[in-house]
mmCIF file of C-alpha atoms in Angstrom:
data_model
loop_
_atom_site.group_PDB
_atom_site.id
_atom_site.type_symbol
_atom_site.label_atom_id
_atom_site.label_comp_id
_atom_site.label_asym_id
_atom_site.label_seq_id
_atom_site.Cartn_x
_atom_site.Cartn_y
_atom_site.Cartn_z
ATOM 1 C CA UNK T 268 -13.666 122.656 41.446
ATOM 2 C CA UNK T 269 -17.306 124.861 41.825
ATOM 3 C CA UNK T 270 -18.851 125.556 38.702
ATOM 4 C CA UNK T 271 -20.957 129.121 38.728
ATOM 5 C CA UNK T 272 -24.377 128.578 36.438
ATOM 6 C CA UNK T 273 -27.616 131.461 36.291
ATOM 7 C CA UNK T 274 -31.464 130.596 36.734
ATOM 8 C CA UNK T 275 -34.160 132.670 35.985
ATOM 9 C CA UNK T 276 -35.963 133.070 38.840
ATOM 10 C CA UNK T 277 -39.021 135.754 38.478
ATOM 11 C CA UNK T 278 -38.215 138.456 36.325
ATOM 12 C CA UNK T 279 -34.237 138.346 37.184
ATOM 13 C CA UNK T 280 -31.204 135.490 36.884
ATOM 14 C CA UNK T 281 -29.478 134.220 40.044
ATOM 15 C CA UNK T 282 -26.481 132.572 40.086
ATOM 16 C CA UNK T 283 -26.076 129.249 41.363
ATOM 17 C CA UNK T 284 -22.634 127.505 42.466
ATOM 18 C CA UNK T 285 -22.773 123.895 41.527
ATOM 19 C CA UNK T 286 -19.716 121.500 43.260
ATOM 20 C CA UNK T 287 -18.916 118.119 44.300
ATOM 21 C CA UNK T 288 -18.591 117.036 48.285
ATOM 22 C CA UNK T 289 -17.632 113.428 49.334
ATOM 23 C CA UNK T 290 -19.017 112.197 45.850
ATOM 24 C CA UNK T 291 -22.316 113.971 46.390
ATOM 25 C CA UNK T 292 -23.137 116.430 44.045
ATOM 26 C CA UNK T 293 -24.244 120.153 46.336
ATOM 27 C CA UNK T 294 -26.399 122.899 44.289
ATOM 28 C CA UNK T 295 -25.655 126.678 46.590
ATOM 29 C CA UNK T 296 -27.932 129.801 45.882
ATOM 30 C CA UNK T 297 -25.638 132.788 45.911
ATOM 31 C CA UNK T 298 -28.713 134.770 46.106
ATOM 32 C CA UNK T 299 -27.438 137.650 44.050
ATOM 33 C CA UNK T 300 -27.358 138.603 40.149
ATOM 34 C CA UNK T 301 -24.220 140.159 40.549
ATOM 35 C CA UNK T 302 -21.585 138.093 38.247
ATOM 36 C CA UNK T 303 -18.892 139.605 40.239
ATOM 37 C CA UNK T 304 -20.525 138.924 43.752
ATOM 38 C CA UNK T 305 -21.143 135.340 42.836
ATOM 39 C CA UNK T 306 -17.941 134.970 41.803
ATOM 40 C CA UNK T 307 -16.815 135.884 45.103
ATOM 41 C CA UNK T 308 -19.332 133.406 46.512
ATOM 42 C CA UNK T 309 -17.450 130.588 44.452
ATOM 43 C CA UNK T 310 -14.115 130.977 45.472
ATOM 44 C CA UNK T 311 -15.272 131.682 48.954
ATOM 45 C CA UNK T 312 -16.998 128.417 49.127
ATOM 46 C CA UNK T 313 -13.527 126.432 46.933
ATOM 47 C CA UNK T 314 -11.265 127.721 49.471
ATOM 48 C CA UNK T 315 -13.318 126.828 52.965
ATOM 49 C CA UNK T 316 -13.663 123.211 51.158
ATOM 50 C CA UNK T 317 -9.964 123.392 50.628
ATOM 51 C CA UNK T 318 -9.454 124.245 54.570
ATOM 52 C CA UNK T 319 -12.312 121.311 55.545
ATOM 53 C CA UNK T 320 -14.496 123.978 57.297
ATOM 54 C CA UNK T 321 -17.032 123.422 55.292
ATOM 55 C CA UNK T 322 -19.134 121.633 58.238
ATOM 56 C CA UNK T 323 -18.564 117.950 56.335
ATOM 57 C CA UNK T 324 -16.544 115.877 57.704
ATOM 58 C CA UNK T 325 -12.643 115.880 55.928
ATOM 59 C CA UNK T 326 -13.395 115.165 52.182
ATOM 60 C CA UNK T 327 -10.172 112.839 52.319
ATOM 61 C CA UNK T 328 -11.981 109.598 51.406
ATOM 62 C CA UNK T 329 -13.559 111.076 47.832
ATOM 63 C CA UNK T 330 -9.792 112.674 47.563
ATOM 64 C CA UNK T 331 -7.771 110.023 44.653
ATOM 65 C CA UNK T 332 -5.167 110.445 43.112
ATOM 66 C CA UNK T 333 -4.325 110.737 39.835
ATOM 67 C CA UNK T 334 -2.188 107.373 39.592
ATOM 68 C CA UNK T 335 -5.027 105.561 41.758
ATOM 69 C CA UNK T 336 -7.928 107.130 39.446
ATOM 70 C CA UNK T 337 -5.974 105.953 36.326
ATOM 71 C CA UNK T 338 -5.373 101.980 37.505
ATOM 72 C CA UNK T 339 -9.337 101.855 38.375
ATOM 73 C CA UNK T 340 -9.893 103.267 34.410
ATOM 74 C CA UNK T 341 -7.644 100.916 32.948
ATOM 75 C CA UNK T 342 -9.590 98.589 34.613
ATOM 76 C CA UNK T 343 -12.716 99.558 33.162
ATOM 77 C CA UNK T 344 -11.105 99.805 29.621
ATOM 78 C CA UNK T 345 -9.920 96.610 29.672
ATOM 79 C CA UNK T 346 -12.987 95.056 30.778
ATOM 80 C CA UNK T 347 -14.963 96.906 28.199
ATOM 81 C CA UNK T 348 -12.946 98.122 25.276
ATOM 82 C CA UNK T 349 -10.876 96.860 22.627
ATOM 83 C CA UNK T 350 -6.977 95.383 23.089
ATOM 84 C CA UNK T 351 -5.933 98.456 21.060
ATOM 85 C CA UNK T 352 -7.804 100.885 22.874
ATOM 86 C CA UNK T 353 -6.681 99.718 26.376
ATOM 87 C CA UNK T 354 -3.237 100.058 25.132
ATOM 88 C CA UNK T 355 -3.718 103.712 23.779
ATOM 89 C CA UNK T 356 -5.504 103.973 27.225
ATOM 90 C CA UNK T 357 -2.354 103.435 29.131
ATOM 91 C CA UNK T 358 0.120 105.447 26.638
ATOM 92 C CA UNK T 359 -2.037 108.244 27.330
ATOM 93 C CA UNK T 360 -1.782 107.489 30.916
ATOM 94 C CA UNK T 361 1.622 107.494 31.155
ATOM 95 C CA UNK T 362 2.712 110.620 29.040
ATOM 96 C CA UNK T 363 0.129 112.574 31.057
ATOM 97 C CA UNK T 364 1.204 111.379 34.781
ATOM 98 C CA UNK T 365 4.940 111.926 33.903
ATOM 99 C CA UNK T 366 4.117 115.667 33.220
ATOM 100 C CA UNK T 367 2.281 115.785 36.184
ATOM 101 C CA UNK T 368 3.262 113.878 38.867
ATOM 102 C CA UNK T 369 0.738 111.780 40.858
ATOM 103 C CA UNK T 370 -1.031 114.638 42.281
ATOM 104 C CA UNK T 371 -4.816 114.750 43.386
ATOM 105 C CA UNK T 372 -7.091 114.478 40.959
ATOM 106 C CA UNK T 373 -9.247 118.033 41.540
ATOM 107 C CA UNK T 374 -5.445 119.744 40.771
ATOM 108 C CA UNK T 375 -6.179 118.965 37.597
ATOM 109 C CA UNK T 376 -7.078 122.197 36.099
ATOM 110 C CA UNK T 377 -7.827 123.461 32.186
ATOM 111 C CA UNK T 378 -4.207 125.862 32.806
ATOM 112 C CA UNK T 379 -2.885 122.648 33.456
ATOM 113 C CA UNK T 380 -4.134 120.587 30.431
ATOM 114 C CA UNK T 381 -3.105 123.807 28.326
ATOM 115 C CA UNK T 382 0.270 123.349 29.989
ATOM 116 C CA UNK T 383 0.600 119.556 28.641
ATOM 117 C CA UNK T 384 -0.616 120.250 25.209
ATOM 118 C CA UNK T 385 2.377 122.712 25.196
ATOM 119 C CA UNK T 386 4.845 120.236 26.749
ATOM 120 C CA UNK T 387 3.626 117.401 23.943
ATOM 121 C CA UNK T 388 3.905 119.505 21.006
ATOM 122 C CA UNK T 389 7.466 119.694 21.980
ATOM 123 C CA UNK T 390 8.300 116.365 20.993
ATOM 124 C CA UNK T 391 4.920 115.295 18.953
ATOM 125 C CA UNK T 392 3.017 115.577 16.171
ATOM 126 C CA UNK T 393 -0.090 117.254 16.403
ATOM 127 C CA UNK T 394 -1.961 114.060 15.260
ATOM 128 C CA UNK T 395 -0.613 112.072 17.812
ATOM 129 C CA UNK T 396 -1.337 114.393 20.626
ATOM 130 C CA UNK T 397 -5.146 114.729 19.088
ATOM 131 C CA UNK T 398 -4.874 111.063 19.783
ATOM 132 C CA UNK T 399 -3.734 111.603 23.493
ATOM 133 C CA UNK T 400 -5.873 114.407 23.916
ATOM 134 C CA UNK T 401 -9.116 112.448 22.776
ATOM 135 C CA UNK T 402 -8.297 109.481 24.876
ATOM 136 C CA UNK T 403 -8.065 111.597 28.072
ATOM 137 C CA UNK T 404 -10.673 113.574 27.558
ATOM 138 C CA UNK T 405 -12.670 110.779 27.770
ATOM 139 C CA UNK T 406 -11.030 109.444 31.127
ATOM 140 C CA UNK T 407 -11.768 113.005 32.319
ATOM 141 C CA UNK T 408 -15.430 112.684 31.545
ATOM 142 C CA UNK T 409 -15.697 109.540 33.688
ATOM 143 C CA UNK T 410 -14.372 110.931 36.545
ATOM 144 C CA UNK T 411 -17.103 112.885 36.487
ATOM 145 C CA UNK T 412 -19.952 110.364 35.885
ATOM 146 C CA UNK T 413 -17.784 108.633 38.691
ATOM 147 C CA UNK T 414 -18.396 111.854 41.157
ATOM 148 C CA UNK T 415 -14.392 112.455 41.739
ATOM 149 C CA UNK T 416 -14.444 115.469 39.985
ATOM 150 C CA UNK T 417 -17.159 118.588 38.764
ATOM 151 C CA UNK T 418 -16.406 119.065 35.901
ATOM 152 C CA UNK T 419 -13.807 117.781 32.810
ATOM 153 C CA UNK T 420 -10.565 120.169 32.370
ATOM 154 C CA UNK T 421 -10.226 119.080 28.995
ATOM 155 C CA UNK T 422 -13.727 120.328 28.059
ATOM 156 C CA UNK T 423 -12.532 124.107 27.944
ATOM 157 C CA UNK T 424 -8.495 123.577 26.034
ATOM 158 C CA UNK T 425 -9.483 122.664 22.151
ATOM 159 C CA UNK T 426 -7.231 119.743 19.786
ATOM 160 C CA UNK T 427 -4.432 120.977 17.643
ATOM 161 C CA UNK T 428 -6.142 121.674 14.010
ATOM 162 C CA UNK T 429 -4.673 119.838 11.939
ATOM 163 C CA UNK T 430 -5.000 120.618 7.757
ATOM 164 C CA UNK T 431 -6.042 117.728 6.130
ATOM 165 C CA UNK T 432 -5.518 118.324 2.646
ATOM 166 C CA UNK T 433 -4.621 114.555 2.957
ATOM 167 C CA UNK T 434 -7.721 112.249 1.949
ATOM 168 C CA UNK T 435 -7.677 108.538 2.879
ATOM 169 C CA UNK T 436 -5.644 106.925 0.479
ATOM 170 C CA UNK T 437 -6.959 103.831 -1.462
ATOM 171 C CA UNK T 438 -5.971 101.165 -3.792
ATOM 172 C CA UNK T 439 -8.280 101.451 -7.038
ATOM 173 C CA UNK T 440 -9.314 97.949 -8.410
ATOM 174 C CA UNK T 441 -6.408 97.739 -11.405
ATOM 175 C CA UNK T 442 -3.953 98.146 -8.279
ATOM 176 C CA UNK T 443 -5.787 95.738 -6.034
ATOM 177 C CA UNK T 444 -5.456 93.032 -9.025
ATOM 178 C CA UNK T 445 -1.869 93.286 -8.928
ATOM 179 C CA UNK T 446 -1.083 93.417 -5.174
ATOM 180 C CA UNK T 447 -3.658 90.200 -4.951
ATOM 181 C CA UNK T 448 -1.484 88.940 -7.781
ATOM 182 C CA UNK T 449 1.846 89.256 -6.314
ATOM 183 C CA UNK T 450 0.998 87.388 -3.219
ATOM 184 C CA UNK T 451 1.377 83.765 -3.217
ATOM 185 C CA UNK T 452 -1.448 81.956 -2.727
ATOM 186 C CA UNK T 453 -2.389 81.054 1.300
ATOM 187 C CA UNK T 454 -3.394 81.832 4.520
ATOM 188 C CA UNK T 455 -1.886 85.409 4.568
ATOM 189 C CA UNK T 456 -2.837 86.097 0.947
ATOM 190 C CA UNK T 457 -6.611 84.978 2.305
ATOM 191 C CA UNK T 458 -6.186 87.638 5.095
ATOM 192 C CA UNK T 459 -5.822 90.325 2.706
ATOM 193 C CA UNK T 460 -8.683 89.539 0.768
ATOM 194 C CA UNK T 461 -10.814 89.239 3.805
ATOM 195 C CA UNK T 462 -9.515 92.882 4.483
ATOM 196 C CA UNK T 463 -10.969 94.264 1.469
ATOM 197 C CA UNK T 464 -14.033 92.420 1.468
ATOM 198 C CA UNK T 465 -14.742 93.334 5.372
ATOM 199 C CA UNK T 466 -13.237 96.707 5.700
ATOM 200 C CA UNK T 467 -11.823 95.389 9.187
ATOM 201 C CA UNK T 468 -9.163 97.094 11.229
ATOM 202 C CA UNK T 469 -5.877 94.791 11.618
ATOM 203 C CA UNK T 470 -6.679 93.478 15.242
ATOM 204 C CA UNK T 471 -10.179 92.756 14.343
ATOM 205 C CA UNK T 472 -8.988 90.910 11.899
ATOM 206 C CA UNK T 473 -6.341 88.878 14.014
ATOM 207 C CA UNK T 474 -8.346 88.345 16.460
ATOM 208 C CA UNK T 475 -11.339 86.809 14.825
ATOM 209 C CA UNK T 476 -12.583 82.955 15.878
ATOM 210 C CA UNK T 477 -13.950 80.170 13.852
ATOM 211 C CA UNK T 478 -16.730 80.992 15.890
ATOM 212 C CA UNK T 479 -17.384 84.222 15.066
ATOM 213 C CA UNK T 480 -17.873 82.726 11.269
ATOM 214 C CA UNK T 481 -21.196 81.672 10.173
ATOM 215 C CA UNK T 482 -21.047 79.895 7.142
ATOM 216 C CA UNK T 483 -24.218 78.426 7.440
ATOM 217 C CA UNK T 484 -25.774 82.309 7.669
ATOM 218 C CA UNK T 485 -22.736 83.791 5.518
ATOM 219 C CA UNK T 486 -21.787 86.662 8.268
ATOM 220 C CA UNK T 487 -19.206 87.308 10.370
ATOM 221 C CA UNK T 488 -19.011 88.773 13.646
ATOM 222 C CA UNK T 489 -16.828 91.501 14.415
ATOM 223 C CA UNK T 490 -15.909 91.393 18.599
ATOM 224 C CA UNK T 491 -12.938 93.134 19.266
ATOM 225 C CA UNK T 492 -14.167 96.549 18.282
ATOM 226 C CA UNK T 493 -12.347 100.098 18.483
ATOM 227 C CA UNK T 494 -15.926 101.137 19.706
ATOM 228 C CA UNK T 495 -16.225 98.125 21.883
ATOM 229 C CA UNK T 496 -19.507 97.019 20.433
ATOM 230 C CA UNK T 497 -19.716 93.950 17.939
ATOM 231 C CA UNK T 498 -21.054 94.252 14.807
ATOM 232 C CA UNK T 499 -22.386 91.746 11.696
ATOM 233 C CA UNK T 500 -20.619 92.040 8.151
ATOM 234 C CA UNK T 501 -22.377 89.906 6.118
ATOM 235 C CA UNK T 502 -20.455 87.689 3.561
ATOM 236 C CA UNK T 503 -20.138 88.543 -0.345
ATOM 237 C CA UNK T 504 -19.586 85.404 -2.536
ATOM 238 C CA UNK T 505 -15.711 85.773 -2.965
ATOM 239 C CA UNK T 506 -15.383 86.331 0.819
ATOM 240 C CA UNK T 507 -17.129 82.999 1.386
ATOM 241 C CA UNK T 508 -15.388 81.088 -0.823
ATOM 242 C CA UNK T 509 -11.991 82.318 1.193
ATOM 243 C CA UNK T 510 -13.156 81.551 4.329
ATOM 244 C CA UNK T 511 -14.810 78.327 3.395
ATOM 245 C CA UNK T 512 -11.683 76.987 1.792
ATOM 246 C CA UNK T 513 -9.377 77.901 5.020
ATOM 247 C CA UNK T 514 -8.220 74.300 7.078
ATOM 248 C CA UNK T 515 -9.046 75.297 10.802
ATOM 249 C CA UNK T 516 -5.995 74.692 12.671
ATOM 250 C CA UNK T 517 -7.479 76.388 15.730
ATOM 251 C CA UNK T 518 -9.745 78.897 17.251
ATOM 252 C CA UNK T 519 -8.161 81.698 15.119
ATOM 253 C CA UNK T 520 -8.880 81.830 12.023
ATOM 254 C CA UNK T 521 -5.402 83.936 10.838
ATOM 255 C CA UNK T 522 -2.698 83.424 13.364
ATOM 256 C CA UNK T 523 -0.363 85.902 11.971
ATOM 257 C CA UNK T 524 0.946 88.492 14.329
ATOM 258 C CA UNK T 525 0.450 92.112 13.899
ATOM 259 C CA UNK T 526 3.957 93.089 13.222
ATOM 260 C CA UNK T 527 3.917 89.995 10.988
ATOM 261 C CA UNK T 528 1.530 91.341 8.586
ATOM 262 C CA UNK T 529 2.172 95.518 8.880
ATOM 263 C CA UNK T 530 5.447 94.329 7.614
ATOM 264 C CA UNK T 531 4.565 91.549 5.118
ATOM 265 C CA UNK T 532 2.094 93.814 3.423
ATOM 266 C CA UNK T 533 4.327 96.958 2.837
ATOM 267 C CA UNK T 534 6.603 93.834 0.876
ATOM 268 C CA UNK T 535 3.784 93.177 -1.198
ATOM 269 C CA UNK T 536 3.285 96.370 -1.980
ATOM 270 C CA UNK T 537 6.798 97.281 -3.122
ATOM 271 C CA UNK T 538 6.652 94.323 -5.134
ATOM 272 C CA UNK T 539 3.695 94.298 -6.772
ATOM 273 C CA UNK T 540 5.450 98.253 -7.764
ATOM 274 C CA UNK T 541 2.012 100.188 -6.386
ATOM 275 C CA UNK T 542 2.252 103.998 -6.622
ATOM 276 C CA UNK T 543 3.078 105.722 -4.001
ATOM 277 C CA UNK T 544 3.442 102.557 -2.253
ATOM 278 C CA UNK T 545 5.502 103.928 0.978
ATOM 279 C CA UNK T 546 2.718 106.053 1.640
ATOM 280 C CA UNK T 547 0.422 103.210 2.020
ATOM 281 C CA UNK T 548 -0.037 101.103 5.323
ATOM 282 C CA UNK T 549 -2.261 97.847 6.126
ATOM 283 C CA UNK T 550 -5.080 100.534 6.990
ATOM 284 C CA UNK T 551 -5.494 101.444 3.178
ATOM 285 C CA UNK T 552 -7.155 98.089 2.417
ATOM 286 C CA UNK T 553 -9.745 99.571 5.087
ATOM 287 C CA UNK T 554 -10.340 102.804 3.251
ATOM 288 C CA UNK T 555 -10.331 100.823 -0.265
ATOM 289 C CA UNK T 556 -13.346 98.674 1.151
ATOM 290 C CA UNK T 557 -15.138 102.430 2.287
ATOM 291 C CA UNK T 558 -14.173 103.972 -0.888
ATOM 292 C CA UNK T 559 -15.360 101.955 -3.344
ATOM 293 C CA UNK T 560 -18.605 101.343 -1.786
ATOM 294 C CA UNK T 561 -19.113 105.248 -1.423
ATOM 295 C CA UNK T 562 -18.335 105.018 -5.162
ATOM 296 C CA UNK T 563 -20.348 102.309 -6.156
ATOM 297 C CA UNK T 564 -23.665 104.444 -4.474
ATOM 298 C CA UNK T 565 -23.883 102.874 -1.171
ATOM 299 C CA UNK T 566 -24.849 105.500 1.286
ATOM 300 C CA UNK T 567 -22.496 106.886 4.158
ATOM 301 C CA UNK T 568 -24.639 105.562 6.927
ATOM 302 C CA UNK T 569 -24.514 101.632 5.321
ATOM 303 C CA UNK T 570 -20.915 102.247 5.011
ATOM 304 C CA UNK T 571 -19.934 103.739 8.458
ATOM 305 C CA UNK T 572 -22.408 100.613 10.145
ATOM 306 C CA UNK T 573 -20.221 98.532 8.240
ATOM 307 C CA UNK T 574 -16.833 99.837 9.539
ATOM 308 C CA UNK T 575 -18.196 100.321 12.752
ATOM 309 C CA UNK T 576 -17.532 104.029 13.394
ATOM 310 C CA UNK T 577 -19.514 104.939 16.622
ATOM 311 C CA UNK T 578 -20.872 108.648 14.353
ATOM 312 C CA UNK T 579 -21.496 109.322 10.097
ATOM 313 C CA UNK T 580 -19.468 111.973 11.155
ATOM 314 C CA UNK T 581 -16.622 109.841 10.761
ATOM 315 C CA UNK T 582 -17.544 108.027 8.010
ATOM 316 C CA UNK T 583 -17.416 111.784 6.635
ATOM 317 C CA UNK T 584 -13.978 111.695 5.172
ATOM 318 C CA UNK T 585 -15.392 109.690 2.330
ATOM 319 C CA UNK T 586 -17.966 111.949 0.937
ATOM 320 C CA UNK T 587 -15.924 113.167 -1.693
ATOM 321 C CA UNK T 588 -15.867 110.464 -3.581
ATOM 322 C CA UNK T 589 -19.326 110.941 -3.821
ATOM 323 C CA UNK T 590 -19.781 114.163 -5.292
ATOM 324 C CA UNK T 591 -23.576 113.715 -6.723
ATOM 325 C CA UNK T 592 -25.266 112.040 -3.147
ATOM 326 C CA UNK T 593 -26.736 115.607 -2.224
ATOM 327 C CA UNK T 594 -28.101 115.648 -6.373
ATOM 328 C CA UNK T 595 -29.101 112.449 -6.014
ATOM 329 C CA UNK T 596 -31.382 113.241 -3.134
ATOM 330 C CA UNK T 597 -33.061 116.419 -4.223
ATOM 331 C CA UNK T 598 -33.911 114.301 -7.770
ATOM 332 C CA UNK T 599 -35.749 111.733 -5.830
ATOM 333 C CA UNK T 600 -38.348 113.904 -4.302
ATOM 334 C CA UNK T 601 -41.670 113.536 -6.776
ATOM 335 C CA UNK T 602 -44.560 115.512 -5.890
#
């Protein structure tokens, strides 16, 4: 797909035609200001591409297909992302070439991406497809970094908007008392504690090594990242005491499974009687670590570094709960 841009050139713009041939990007004059004219130009030049008189030889070995682009991403994600991620990767894959078909990769047009969002909202919520969306968007984008394609078709269609009068919802300290006291003590009441003292997402967690635990230095190391970067959460007392007191049976430090402890936790929930406790998942003891650090003063940028989220813009949702921060800052300007 050609891609029409404008340069000032002198005292007047000309339009440019921008497109990729055989992987290699190509930059055409159309040597008019004329929007209309240049448009011309573009098609002229998409449509002798499309007929291989171009004077190249047949583009057929930078043609791939959809199917074949998607198995060489999934091997990128898996080599550089997160477990989780990889397998979002592939659902994403596989809702998108279904509606489809394995077709060429250029087909791929924004009509066509409006088309799916259509098809999905069918049968989905508009979270999940965000979630879809999001994910291939970003396969999109490295098609064109990988010079299959000019430009991403997911760059011009927009995410469902969602309303989110829903805030992350926490577990204030009386209620984390009596969940912590309604689990027997051991290994998976340990786990839980860890969660609120690390803020960790549940495969994080589960996946964590004795050797990603420094007692000596009291941190731990956070590998298997949603972002895919590793980060350092240092150790408060009470989390150091946990992990120090844990028998090492193996390489992983909580062998639960993830099903295992999604399920075990909603039990613990219900009986330690938690308001609103079917509305609460393994993911609140994440947003109770956030929230009651944003509450306690720490500043959104400490917080989101601790949760790893790759912008503050993330870490965003939790501003509320700090309603003086932008006070707070004016007040400690002294001149």
């Amino acid at each position: 797909m050609a891609t029409l841009w404008k340069r000032r050139i002198g005292g007047r713009y000309i339009y440019y035609v921008d497109f990729y041939y055989q992987g290699k990007r190509v930059r055409k004059s159309t040597k008019t200001s004329d929007r209309k004219l240049a448009e011309l130009f573009l098609k002229d030049i998409e449509v002798r591409i499309a007929k291989e008189e171009f004077g190249f030889e047949a583009p057929s070995s930078n043609r791939i297909k959809l199917g074949e682009f998607f198995e060489k991403y999934l091997e990128f994600s898996e080599a550089t992302k997160a477990a989780n991620t990889v397998l979002l990767d592939g659902h994403a894959q596989k809702v998108f070439l279904n509606f489809t078909g394995n077709t060429y990769l250029n087909r791929i047009t924004s009509q066509r991406v409006e088309e799916f969002k259509l098809y999905r909202l069918k049968s989905v919520k508009p979270v999940s497809f965000n979630l879809e969306f999001r994910h291939l968007k970003a396969m999109f984008e490295k098609a064109v970094k990988w010079g299959h394609i000019p430009s991403n078709p997911f760059m011009d269609v927009k995410q469902v908007k969602v309303k989110s009068n829903n805030l992350p919802k926490y577990l204030t300290k009386e209620e984390v008392r009596k969940l912590l006291d309604a689990i027997p003590e051991g290994r998976f009441k340990s786990l839980i504690i860890f969660y609120l003292h690390t803020g960790c997402r549940r495969g994080e967690a589960l996946s964590l090594t004795w050797e990603d635990v420094d007692l000596d230095e009291r941190k731990v190391t956070i590998r298997e990242s949603k972002s895919g970067e590793s980060r350092i959460i240092p150790m408060n007392g009470r989390l150091f005491e946990i992990l120090s007191g844990l028998e090492r049976n193996g390489s992983v430090v909580f062998e639960f499974s993830p099903y295992f402890v999604t399920h075990k936790f909603k039990e613990c929930l219900k009986s330690a009687d938690i308001k609103g406790w079917k509305t609460l998942s393994l993911h609140s003891l994440r947003h109770t670590f956030a929230s009651h650090l944003v509450m306690a003063g720490r500043d959104l940028y400490t917080v989101g570094k601790l949760l790893g989220h790759s912008s503050v813009a993330v870490t965003q949702m939790y501003a509320h709960l700090a309603p003086d921060f932008l006070k707070v800052a004016v007040e400690s300007l002294q001149y």
